[in-house]
XYZ file of C-alpha atoms in Angstrom:
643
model
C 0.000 0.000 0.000
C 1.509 3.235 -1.167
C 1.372 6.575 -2.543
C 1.947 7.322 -5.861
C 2.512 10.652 -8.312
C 3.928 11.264 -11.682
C 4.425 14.464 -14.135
C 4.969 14.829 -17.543
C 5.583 18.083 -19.023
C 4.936 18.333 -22.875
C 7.073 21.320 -23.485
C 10.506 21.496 -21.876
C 11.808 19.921 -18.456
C 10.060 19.712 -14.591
C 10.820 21.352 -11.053
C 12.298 18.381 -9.268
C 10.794 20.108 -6.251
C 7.096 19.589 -7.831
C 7.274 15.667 -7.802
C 8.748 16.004 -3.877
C 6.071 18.849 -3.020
C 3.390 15.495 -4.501
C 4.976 12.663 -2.337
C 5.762 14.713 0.785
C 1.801 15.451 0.636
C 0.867 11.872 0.288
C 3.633 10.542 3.297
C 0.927 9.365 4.888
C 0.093 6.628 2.679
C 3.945 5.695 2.806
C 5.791 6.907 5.444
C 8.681 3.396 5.465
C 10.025 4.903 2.363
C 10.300 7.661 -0.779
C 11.943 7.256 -4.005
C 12.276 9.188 -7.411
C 12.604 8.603 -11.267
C 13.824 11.102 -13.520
C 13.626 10.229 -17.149
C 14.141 12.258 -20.788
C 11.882 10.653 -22.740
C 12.652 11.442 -26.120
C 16.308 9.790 -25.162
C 15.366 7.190 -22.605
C 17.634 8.607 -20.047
C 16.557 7.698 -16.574
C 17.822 8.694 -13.179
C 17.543 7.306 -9.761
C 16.625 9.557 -7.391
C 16.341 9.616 -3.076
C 15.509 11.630 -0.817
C 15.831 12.157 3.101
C 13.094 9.565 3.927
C 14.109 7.233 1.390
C 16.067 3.209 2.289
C 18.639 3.420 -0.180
C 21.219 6.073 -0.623
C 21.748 7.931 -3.837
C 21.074 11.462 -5.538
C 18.583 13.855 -3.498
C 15.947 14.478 -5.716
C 16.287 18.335 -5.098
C 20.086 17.921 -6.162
C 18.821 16.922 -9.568
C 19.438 19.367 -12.488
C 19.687 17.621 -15.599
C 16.696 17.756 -18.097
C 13.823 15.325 -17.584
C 10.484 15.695 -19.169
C 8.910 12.944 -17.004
C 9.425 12.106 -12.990
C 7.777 9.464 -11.084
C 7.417 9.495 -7.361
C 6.545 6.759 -4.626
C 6.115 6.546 -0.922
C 5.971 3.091 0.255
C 4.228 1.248 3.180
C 5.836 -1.696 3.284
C 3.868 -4.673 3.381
C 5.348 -7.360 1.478
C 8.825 -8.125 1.704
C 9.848 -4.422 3.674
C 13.614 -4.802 2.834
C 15.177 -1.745 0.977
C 15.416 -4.196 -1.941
C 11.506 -3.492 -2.484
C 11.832 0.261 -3.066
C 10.188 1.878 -5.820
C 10.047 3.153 -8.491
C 11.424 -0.691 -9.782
C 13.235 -1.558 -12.478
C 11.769 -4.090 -14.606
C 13.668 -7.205 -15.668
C 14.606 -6.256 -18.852
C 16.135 -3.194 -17.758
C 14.000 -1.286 -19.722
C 10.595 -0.568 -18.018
C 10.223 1.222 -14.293
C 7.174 0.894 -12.160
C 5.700 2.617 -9.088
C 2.394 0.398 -7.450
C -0.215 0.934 -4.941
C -1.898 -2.203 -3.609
C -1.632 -5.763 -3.523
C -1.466 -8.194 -6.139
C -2.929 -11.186 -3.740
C -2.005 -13.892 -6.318
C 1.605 -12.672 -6.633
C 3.312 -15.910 -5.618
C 1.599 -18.594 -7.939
C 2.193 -15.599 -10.866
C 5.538 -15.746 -9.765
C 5.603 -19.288 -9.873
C 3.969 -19.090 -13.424
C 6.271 -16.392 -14.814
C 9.278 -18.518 -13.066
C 8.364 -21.803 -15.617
C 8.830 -18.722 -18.528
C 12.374 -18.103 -17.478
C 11.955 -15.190 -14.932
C 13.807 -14.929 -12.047
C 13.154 -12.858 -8.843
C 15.357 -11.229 -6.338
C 12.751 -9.994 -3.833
C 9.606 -11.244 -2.111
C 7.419 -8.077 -3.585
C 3.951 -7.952 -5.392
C 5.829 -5.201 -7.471
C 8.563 -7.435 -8.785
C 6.012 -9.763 -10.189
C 3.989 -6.770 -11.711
C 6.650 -5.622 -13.996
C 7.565 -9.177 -14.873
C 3.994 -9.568 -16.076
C 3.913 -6.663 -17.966
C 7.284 -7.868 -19.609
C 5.716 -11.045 -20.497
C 2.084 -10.192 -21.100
C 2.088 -6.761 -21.924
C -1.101 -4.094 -21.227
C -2.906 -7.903 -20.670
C -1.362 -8.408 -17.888
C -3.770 -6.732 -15.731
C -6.726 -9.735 -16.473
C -4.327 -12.120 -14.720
C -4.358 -9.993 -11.213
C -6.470 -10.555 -8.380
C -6.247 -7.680 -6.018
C -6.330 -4.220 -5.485
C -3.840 -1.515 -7.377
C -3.251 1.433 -9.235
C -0.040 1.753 -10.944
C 1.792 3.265 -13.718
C 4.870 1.660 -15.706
C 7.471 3.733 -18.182
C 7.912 1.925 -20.879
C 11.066 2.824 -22.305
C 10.952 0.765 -25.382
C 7.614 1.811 -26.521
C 8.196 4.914 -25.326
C 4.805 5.254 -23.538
C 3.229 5.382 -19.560
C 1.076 2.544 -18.918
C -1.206 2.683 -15.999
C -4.474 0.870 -14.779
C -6.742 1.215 -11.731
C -8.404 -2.214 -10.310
C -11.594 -3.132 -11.485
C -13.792 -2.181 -8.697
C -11.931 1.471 -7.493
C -10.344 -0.115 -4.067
C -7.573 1.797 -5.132
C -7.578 5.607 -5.938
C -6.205 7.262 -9.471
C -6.482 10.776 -10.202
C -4.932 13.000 -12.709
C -4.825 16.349 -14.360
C -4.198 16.809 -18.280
C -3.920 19.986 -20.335
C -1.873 21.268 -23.565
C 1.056 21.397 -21.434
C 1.326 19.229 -18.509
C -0.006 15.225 -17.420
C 0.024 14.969 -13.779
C -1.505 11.931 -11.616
C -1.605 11.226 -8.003
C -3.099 8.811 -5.287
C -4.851 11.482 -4.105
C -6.423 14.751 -5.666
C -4.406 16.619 -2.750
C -1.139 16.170 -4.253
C -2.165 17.589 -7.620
C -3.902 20.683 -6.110
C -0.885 21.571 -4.823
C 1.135 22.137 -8.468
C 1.505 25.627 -9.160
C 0.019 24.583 -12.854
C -3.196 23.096 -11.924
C -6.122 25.036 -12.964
C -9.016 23.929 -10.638
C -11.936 25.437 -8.519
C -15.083 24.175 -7.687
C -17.057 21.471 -10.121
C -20.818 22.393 -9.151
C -21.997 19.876 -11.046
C -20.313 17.226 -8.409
C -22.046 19.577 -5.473
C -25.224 19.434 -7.491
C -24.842 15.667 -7.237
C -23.741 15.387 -3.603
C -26.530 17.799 -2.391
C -29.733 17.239 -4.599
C -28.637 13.292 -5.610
C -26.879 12.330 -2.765
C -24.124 10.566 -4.878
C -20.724 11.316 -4.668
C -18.105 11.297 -7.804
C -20.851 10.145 -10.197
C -18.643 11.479 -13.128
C -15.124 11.490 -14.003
C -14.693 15.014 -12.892
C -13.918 14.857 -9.058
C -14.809 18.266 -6.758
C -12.059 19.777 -7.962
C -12.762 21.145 -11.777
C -10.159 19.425 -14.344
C -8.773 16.803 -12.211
C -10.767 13.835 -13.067
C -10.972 10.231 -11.440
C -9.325 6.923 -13.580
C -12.491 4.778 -13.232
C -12.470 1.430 -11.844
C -11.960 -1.156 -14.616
C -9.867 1.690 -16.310
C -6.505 1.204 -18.002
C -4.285 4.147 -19.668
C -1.787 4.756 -21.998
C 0.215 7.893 -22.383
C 2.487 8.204 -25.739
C 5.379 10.463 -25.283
C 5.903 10.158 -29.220
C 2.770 11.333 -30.309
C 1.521 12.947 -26.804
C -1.515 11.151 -27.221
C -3.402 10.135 -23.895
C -5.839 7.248 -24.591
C -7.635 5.584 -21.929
C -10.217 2.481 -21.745
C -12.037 -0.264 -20.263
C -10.700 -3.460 -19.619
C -13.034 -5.324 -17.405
C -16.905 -5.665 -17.384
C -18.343 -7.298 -14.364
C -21.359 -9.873 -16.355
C -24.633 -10.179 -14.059
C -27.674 -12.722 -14.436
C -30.241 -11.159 -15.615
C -32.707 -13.406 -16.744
C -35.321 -14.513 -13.854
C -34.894 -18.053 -12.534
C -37.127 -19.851 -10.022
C -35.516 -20.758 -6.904
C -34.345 -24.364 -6.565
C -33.568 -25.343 -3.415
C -30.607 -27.994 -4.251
C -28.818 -25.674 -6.548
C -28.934 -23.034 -4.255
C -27.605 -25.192 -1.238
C -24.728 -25.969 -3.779
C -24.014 -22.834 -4.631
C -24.051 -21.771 -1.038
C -20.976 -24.536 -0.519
C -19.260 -22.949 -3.456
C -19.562 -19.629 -1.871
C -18.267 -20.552 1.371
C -15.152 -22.359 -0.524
C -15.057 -19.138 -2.468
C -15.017 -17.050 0.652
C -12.376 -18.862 2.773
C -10.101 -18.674 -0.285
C -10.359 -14.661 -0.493
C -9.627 -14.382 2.965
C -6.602 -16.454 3.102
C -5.156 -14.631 0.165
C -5.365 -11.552 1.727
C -3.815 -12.446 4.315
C -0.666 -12.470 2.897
C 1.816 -10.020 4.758
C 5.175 -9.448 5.940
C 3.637 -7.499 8.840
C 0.566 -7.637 11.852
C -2.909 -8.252 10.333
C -6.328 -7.787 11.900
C -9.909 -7.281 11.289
C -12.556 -4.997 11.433
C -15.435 -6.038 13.679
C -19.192 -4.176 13.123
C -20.870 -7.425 14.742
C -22.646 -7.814 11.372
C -22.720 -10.700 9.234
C -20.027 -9.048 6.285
C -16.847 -8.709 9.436
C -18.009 -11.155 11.467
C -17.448 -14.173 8.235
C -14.558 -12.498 7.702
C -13.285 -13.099 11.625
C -14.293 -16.472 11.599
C -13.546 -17.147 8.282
C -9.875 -16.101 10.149
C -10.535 -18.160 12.967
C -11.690 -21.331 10.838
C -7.653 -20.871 8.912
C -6.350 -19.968 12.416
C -7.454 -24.268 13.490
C -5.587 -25.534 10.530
C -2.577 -23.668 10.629
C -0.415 -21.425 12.242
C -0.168 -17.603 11.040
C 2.598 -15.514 12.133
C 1.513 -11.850 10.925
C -1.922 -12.505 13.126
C 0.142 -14.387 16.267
C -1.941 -16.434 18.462
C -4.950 -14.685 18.778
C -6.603 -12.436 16.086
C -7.153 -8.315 16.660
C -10.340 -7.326 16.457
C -11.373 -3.859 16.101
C -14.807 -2.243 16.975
C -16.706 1.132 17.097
C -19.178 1.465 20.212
C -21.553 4.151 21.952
C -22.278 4.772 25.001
C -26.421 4.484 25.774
C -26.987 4.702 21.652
C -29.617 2.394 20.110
C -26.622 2.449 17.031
C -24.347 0.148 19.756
C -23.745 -2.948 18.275
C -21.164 -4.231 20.826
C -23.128 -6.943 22.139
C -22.825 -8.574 18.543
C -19.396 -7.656 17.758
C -18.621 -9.080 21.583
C -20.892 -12.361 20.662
C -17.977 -13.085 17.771
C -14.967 -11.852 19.748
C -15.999 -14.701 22.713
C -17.019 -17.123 19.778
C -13.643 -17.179 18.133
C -11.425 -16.340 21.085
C -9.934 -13.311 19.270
C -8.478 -10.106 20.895
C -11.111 -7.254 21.178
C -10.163 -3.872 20.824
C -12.368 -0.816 21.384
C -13.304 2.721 20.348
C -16.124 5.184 21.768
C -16.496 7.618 19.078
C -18.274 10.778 20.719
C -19.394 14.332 19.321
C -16.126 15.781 21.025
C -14.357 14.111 19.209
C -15.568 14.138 16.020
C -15.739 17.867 15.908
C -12.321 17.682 17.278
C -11.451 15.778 14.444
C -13.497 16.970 11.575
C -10.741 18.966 10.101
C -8.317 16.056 9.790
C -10.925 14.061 8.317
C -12.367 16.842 5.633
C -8.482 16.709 4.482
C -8.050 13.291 4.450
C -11.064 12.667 2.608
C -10.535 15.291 -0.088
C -14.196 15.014 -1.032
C -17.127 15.826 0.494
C -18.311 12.557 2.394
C -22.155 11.369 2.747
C -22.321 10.884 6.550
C -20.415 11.028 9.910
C -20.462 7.427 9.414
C -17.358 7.257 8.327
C -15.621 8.828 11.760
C -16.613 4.770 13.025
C -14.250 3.840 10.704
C -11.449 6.694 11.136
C -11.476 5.902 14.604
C -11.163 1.925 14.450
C -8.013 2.621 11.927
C -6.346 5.066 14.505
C -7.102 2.647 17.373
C -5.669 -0.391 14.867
C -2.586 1.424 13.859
C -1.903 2.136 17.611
C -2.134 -0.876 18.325
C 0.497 -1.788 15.819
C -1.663 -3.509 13.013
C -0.872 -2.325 9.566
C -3.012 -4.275 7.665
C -6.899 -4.357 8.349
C -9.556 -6.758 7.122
C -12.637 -5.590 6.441
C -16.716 -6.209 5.299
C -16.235 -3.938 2.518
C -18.484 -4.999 -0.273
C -20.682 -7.571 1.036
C -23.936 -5.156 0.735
C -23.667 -4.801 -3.060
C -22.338 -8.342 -3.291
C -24.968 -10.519 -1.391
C -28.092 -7.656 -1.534
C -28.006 -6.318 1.987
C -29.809 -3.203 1.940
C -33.418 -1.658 2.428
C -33.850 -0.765 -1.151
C -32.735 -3.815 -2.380
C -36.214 -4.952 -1.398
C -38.691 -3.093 -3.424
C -35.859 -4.057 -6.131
C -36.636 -7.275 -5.630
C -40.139 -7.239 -5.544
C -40.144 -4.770 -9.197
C -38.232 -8.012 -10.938
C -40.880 -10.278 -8.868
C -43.808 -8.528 -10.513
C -41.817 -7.804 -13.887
C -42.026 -11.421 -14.743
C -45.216 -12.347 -12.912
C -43.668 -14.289 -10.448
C -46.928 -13.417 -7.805
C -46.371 -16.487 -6.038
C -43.163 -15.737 -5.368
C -43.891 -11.992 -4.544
C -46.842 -13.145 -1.706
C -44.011 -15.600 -0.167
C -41.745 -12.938 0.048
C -44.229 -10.112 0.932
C -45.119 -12.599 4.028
C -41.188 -12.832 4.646
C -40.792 -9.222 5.328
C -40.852 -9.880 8.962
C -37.518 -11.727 8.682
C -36.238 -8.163 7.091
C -35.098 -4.900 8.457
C -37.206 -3.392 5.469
C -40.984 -2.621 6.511
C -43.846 -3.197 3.693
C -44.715 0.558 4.446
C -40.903 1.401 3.042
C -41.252 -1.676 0.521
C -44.305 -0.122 -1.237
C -43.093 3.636 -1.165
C -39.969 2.720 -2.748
C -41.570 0.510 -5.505
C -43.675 3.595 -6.306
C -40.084 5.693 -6.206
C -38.838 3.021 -8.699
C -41.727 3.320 -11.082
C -41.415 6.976 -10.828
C -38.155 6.906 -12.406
C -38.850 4.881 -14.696
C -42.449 5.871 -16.063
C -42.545 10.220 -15.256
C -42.312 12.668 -17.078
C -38.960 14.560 -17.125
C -40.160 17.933 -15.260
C -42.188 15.566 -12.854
C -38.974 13.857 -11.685
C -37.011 16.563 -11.645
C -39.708 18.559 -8.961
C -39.723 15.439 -6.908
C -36.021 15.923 -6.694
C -36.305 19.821 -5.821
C -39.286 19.242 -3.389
C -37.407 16.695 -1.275
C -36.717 18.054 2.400
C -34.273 20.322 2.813
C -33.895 21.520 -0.496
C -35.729 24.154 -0.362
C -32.279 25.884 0.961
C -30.244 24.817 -1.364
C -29.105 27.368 -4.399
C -32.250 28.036 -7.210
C -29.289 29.240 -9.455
C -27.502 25.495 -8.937
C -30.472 24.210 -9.821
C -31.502 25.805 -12.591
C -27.740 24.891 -14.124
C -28.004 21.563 -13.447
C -31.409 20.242 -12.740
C -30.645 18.260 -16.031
C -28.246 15.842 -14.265
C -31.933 14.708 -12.288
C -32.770 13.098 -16.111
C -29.373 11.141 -16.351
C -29.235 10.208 -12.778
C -33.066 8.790 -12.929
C -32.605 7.287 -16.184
C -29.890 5.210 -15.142
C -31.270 3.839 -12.142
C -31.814 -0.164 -12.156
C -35.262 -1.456 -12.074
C -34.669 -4.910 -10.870
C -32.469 -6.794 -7.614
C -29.159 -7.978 -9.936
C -29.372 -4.919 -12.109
C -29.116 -2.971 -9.145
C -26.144 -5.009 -6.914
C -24.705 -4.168 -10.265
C -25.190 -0.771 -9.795
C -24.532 -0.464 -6.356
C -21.164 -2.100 -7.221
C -19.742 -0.698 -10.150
C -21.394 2.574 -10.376
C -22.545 4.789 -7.053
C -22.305 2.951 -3.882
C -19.178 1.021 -3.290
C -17.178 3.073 -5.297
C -17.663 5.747 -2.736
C -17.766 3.526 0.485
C -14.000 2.384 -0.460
C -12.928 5.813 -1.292
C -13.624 6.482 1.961
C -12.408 2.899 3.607
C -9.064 3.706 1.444
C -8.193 7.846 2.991
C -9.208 6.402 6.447
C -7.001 3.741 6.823
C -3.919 5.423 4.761
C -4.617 8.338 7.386
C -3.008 7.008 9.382
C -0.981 4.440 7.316
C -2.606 0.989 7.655
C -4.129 -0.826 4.656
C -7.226 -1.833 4.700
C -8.499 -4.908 2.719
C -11.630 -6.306 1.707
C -12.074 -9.739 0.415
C -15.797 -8.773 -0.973
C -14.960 -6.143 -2.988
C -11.873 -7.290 -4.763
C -11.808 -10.732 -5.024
C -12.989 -11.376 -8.550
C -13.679 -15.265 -8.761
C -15.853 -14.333 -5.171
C -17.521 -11.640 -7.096
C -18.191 -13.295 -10.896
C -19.397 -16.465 -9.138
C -21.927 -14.572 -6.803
C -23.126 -12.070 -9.458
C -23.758 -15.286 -12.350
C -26.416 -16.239 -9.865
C -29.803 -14.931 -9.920
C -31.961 -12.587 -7.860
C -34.276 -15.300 -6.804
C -31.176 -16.714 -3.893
C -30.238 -13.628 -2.842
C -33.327 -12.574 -0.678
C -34.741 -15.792 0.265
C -38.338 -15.731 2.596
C -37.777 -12.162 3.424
C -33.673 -12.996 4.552
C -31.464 -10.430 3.247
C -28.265 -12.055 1.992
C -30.070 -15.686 1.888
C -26.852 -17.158 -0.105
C -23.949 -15.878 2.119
C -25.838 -16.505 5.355
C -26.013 -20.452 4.512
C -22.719 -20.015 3.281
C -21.249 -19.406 7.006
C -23.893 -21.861 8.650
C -21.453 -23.315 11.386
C -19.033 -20.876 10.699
C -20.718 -18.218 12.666
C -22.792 -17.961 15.658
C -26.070 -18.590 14.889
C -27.056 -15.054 16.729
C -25.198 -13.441 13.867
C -26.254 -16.053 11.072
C -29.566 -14.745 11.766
C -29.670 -11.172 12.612
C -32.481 -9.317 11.551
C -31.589 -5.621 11.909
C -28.614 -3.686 10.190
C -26.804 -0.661 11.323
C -23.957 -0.877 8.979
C -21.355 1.174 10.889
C -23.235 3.873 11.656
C -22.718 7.063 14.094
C -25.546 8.466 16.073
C -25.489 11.237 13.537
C -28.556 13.537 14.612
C -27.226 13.228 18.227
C -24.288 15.057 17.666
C -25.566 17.560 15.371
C -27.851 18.313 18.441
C -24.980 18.367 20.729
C -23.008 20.764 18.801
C -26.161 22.617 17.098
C -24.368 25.990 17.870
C -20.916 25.201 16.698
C -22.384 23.811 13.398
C -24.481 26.779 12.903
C -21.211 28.698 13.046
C -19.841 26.526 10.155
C -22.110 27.995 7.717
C -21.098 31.020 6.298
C -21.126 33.463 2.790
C -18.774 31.438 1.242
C -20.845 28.686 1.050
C -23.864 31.079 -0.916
C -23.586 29.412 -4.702
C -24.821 26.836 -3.328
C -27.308 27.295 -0.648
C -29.511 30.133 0.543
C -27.020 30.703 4.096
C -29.029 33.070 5.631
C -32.199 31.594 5.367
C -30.704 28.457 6.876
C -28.775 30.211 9.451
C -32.005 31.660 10.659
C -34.469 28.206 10.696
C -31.572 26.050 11.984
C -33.125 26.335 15.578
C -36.199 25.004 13.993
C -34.582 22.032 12.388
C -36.051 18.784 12.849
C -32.360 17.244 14.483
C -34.039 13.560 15.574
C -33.013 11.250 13.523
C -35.192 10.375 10.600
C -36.623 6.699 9.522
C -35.407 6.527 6.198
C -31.778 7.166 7.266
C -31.181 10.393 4.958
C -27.944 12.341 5.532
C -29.368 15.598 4.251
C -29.283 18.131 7.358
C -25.117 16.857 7.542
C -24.571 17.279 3.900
């Protein structure tokens, strides 16, 4: 897990200091070590280059002063292998091609095993290593043969080009800036703001989205205007001959979407593939060179995970977790969000080593700052402080690499909505039978049939209104009414594309959720919380493609099952877990009692709203009815008063 930056200037050579100013701002993500390339493209002249943090000696990078047109810079967390011989940027086995990564490729060692039968050899125990020797030997294909997480980029210095690629389901972060003169990328949209050549401000289109859509980073442009994401799924090539940037998909993620009746032996088979499935994704990742433990919610997605753990920890002995596992939980004091009497249930169940955190108000406001600039973005909820504060708590306790549940929502249909999704394909293809079964279900469901019916209506809406009709559902929805008219009135359009898009049935929308709006977000934020404070987080549902592809070739008819959310992966883990888990009805989902604190600190968030904020909402009229906000929190779980 790493940090990594890169510029290319089109028109004459770089500021050594401007690649430095990029990795010093993303330390964080690799404080163990720093290193530099410096490289003339047109010649295929490359230089070395260290700095003060860096494991090897050499050239300071702010020493440099020979010409280079391109410079790459990495800061590493060391995971695999942390011996100086795994600093980066790497040289390739040919000699030829340099490489800076950011992840993990969890298959490394039987690809190294593969690429050792084609005549490779390897000096180190690093993921990296094996990257570049796949690229040698496969080319841009090489990415379809890794299971993992990454974002990298490799100079090619025979072709003369900058490969790159992002992961196929955006664990890992890619941004970058292009213009006439300059091609900049980073792990994080921090270290480009800070070039003195980046043109940026404000993208109101991605506040129109967060505030009247509630999505985050639904287009390629992030916050910031002209620095843009590198999709999930996304591979790139840059062409230092030509200057031609050309970027494109690699991956599609194929989903059932035919309706097939539930059979009962199929499903129990597939249920024993899944649980083979599962166990292997976990064990993968937990390859590591250094202390691993989990994430603990006390809901079904982290608690398989621990005892998936705990099941490996019977067979065999695992150094990087030692003899008992760490666990890692978020708890309240006296708030019905608590869920440390499940979390506690799997802790005693598999004997592991329970850590935990009592996120309060204090402390989030104490904290906000550091979070706002960790994030970069705009985030959806507090929610995401139970996380911040389970990664400090894990990296002070000396893990650096953290399992988590990740993924399991959009993989195995664990939410509300996923319901009335469910029901739409039910009545779609006539399936009443079905639909009365399930309907009776509901009690087995944290979804109500009052929420079931008013979001089937929501989904028709979409589907069968008139333009202007959706788009003043959209205005009229509460708390709108103080956001900008003049935001609107640009881009009210983006209501059309957003509702036009949205799934109608259970698979199409896990497919959504997964590729599209949800999850993409959820690890964005799983990813700048845990490199905070420089621990790497993991998730075994969200990355682990033959998990994925197997679970999302199955259809909608398994996946809620007599009104059970996640029907396949809870008789996956029967035995596995306790059955107090196996069968819990509620879901929380790592939430923070939101509307609590905003009543706690009602004052101090009044204060936060100010004239800079007036493009985009009418300040002084909600400066002056904040009193007379409703602060309890609401039903349907919407985030609107914190956005």
């Amino acid at each position: 897990m790493c940090g990594i930056a890169g510029i290319f200037g089109k028109r004459g050579a770089l500021e050594p200091a401007w690649i430095k100013l990029m990795a010093d701002t993303l330390r964080h993500r690799g404080p163990d070590d720093e290193g530099y390339l410096a490289v003339l493209t047109g010649t295929g002249e490359v230089a070395q280059l260290v700095s003060s943090g860096s494991q090897i000696p050499g050239q300071d990078i702010l020493d440099f002063d020979k010409a280079a047109n391109l410079l790459l810079g990495h800061r590493r967390l060391s995971i695999l292998d942390p011996a100086p011989s795994g600093h980066q940027p790497m040289q390739g086995p040919g000699g030829r091609t340099w490489g800076i990564f950011n992840g993990e490729i969890y298959n490394y060692i039987e690809l190294k095993d593969e690429l050792k039968l084609l005549g490779y050899s390897f000096a180190t125990g690093n993921d990296t290593e094996v990257l570049l020797a796949a690229y040698e030997q496969w080319g841009e294909g090489c990415i379809d043969r890794f299971n993992g997480m990454w974002a990298f980029a490799v100079y090619d210095a025979n072709k003369n080009i900058l490969f790159g690629a992002r992961d196929r389901f955006g664990v890992k972060p890619f941004y970058y800036y292009l213009d006439s003169s300059y091609f900049a990328f980073a792990s994080e949209a921090k270290a480009l703001v800070r070039l003195p050549f980046v043109k940026t401000g404000v993208n109101t289109a991605a506040v129109f989205d967060y505030f009247f859509l509630s999505v985050e980073e639904y287009d390629e442009e992030s916050f910031f205007q002209n620095i843009y994401e590198l999709k999930p799924s996304m591979a790139f090539r840059f062409d230092f001959n030509t200057g031609r940037f050309q970027k494109w998909q690699y991956y599609t993620l194929l989903h059932e979407k035919q309706w097939r009746p539930f059979d009962v032996n199929e499903f129990q088979e597939c249920a024993m593939r899944i649980r083979e499935l599962l166990m292997k994704a976990v064990d993968l990742r937990l390859r590591s060179d250094v202390p691993v433990g989990s994430c603990l919610s006390g809901g079904i997605d982290s608690s398989s995970i621990v005892c998936a753990i705990n099941r490996l920890l019977q067979s065999r002995s695992i150094a990087q977790i030692g003899g008992r596992l760490n666990v890692f939980t978020a708890c309240y004091r006296d708030a019905p969000l608590d869920e440390s009497h499940w979390a506690g249930t799997v802790a005693h169940a598999t004997g592991a080593s329970w850590h935990k955190v009592f996120p309060s108000a204090q402390d989030f406001f104490k904290d906000m700052e550091d979070i706002v600039y960790a994030q970069d973005f705009p985030f959806g909820s507090t929610s995401i402080y139970a996380q911040y504060s389970v990664a400090r708590l894990a990296s002070e306790t000396g893990i650096k690499v953290l399992l988590d549940g990740q993924g399991g929502d959009e993989l195995f249909a664990g939410y509300i909505s996923c319901y009335p999704a469910y029901f739409a394909e039910m009545l779609k293809n006539l399936q009443l039978r079905a639909l009365a079964a399930e309907w009776e279900g509901l009690g087995n469901s944290p979804a109500t049939a009052k929420f079931t019916a008013a979001y089937l209506v929501k989904l028709a809406a979409l589907k069968l209104l008139p333009g202007r009709i959706k788009q003043a559902l959209y205005k009229n929805r509460k708390y709108n009414g103080y956001l900008s008219c003049a935001l609107w009135e640009a881009q009210k359009h983006r209501v059309l594309m957003f509702a036009d898009g949205a799934p109608g049935g259970l698979n199409e929308m896990l497919y959504w959720y997964m590729t599209k709006v949800r999850l993409k977000s959820l690890l964005r934020y799983e990813d700048r919380n845990s490199m905070r404070f420089s621990l790497e987080a993991r998730a075994p549902f969200a990355d682990d493609t033959d998990l994925i592809e197997y679970v999302f070739r199955l259809p909608a008819s398994y996946k809620i099952r007599e009104g059970w959310s996640k029907s396949l992966l809870r008789h996956a883990v029967r035995g596995l877990l306790p059955e107090e888990i196996r069968r819990r009805k509620d879901k929380i989902a790592f939430a923070t009692p939101e509307y609590q604190w905003l009543n706690l600190k009602k004052d101090e968030t009044r204060e936060l709203l100010n004239n800079d904020l007036d493009d985009f909402m009418d300040t002084g009229r909600l400066k002056l009815d904040w009193e007379n906000l409703n602060l309890s929190q609401p039903k349907s779980g919407e985030t609107h008063l914190w956005r």
